[in-house]
Coordinates of C-alpha atoms in Angstrom, one line a residue:
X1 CA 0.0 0.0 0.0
X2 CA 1.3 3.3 -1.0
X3 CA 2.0 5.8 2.2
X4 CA -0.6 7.9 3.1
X5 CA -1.4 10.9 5.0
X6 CA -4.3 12.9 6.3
X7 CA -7.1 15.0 5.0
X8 CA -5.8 18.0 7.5
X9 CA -1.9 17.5 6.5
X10 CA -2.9 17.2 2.8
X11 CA -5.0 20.8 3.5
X12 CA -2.0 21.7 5.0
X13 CA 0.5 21.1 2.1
X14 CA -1.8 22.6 -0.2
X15 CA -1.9 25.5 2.1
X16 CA 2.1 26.2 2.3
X17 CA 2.3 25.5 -1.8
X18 CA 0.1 28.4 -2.6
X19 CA 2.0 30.6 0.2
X20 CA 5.2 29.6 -0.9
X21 CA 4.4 30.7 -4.3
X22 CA 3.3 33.8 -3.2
X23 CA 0.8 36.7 -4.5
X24 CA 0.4 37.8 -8.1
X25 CA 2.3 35.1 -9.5
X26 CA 3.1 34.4 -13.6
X27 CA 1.9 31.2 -15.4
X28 CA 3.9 30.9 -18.7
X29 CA 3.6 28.6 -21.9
X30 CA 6.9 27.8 -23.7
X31 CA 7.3 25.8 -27.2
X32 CA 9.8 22.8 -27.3
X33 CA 10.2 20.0 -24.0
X34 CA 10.4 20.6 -20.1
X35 CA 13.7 21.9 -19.1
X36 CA 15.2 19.0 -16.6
X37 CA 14.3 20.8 -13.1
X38 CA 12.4 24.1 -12.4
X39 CA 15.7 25.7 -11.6
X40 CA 17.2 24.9 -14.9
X41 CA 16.9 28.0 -17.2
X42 CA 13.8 28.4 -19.5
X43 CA 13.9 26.9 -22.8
X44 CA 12.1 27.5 -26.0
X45 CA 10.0 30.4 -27.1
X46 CA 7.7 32.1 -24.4
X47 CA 4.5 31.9 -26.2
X48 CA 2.4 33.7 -23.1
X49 CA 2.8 35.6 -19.7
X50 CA -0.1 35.6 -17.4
X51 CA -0.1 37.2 -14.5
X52 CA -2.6 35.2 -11.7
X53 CA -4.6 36.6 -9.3
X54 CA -3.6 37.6 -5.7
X55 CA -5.2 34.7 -4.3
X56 CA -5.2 32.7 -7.0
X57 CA -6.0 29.3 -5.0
X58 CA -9.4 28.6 -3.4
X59 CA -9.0 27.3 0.3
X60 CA -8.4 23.9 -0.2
X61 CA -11.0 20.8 0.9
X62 CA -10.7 17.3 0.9
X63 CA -6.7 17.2 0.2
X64 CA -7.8 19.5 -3.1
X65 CA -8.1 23.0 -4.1
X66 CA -9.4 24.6 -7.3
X67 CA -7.8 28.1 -9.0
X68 CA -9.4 31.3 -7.5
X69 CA -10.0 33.9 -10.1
X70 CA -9.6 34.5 -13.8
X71 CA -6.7 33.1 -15.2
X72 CA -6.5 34.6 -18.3
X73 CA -3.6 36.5 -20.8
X74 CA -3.0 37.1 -24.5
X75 CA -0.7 35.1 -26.8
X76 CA 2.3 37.0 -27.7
X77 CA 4.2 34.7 -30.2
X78 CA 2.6 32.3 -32.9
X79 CA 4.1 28.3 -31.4
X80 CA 2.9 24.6 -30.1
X81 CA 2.8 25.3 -26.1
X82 CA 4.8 22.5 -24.7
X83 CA 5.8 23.1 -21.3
X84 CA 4.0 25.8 -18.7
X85 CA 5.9 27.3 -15.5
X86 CA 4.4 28.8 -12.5
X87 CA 6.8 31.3 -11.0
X88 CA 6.7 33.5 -8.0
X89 CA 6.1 37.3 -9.2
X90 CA 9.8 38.0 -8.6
X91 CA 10.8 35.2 -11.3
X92 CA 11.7 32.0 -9.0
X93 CA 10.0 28.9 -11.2
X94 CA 7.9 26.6 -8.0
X95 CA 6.1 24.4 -11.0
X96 CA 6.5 23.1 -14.4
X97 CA 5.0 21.0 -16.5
X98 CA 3.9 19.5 -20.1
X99 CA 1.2 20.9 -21.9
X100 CA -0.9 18.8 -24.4
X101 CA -4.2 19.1 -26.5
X102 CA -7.2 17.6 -24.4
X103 CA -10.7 18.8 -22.4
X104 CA -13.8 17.2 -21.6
X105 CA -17.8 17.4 -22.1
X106 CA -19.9 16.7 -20.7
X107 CA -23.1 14.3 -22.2
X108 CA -26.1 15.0 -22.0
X109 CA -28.2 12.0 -22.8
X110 CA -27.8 8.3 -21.7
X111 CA -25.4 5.9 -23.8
X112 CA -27.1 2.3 -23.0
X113 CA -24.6 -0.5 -22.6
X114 CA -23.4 -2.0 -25.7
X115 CA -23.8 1.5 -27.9
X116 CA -20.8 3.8 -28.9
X117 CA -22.9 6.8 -29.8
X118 CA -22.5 9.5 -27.0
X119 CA -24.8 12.8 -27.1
X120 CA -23.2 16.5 -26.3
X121 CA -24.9 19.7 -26.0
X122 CA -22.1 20.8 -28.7
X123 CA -19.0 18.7 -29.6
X124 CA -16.6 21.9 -31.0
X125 CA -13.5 20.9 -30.9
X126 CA -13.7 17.0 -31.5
X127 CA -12.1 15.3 -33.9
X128 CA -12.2 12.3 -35.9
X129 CA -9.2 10.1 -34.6
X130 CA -8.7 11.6 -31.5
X131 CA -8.7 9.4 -28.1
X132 CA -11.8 9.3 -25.9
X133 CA -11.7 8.3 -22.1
X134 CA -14.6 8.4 -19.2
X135 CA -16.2 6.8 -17.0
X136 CA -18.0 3.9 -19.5
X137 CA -15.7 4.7 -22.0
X138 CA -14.0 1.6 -22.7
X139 CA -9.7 1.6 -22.4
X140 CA -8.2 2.2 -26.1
X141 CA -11.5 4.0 -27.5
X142 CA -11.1 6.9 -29.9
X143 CA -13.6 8.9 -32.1
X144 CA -14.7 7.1 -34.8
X145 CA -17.1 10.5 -36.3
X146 CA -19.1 13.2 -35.2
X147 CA -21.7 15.5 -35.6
X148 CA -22.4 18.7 -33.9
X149 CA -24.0 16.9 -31.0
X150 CA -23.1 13.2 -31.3
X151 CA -19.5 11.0 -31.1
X152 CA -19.6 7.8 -32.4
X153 CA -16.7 6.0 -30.8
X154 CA -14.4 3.1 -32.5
X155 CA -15.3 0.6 -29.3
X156 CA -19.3 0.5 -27.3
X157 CA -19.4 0.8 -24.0
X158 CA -19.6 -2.4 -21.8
X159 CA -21.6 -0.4 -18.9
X160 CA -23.1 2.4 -20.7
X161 CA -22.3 6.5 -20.1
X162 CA -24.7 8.4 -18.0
X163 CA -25.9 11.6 -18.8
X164 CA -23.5 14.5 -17.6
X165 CA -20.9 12.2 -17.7
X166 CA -17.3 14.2 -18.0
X167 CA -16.1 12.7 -21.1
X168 CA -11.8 13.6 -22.1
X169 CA -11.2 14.0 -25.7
X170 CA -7.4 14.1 -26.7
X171 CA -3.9 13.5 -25.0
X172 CA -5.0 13.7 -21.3
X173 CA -1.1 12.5 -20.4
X174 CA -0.4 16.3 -19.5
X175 CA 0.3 18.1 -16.6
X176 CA -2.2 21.2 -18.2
X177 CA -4.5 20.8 -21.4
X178 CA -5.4 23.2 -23.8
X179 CA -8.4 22.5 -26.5
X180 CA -5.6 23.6 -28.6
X181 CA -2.1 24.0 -28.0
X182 CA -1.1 25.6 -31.5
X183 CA -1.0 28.9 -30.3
X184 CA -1.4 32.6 -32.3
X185 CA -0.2 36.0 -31.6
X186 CA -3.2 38.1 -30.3
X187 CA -5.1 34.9 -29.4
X188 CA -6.5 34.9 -25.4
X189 CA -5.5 31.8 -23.5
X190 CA -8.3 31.1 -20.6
X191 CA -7.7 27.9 -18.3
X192 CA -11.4 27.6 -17.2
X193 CA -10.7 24.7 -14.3
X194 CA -7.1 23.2 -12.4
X195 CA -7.6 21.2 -9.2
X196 CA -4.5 21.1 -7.2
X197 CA -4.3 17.3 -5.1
X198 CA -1.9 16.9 -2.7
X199 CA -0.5 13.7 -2.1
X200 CA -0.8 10.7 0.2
X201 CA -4.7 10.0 -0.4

């Protein structure tokens, strides 16, 4: 069994990373791979600055805590974001990370067991190819085709998908997704949710 610690420590830890980290600090997309530790210099082309908010964590619950505020900037360099970097608001990197193209819907219908047609609101941004993963998803599924509101999968589901089901369309092996990580000058880059989870659960 792996080691594991409480809900109050894990609170804790989450605590001292956002104080550690400090107010106001910078979130930053770079081209290219993840330099080998945060203190090794930055590499690549910096594709985006943002600059987080004050309190930028909410209090955290259950060993987790979600971002506080709008994290939002504007793309200063056309590039494929590869790595991100959180850094204190004097420059010191305290995170890094790979960045690759994934996000989730969520359905809103019923899939009955057997079927491999899942219903969406709105599917924008699927495409056919790319991998699909969920709770009733089968392992090794990917999108077979689509319409506006309907992805037909390459594998049906064993146990079926229930409606509002969080369904994860892309390469969900990153540390941060984007919907698309081909990035334009001018363009605004919003990350809408990030759930910090300490460890030991």
């Amino acid at each position: 069994m792996a080691r594991q610690y409480s809900t109050t420590l894990r609170n804790a830890w989450l605590d001292a990373y956002e104080t550690t980290i400090g107010t106001t600090p910078k979130l930053r997309m770079m081209t290219g791979s993840i330099p080998a530790t945060c203190a090794t210099g930055q590499t690549g082309t910096q594709l985006i600055e943002m600059t987080l908010p004050s309190d930028f964590q909410a209090a955290p619950s259950g060993g987790s805590a979600a971002k506080a505020g709008t994290w939002s900037g504007t793309v200063s360099s056309d590039g494929t974001a590869g790595y991100y970097r959180i850094l204190s608001s004097g420059g010191t990197c305290h995170e890094q990370g790979s960045i690759t193209r994934a996000f989730s819907l969520s359905t809103n219908g019923t899939t009955a067991a057997g079927n491999n047609v899942l219903n969406f609101a709105d599917t924008s941004g699927v495409s056919d190819g790319m991998s699909a993963s969920g709770t009733g998803v089968p392992s090794g599924a990917a999108v077979f085709s689509h319409t506006s509101t309907t992805v037909t999968l390459t594998l049906p589901s064993t146990a079926g998908v229930g409606s509002a089901a969080e369904i994860y369309f892309g390469d969900t092996s990153g540390d941060l997704w984007l919907q698309n990580a081909a990035l334009n000058a001018g363009q605004t880059v919003t990350i809408d949710t990030r759930t910090q989870t300490a460890p030991g659960a």
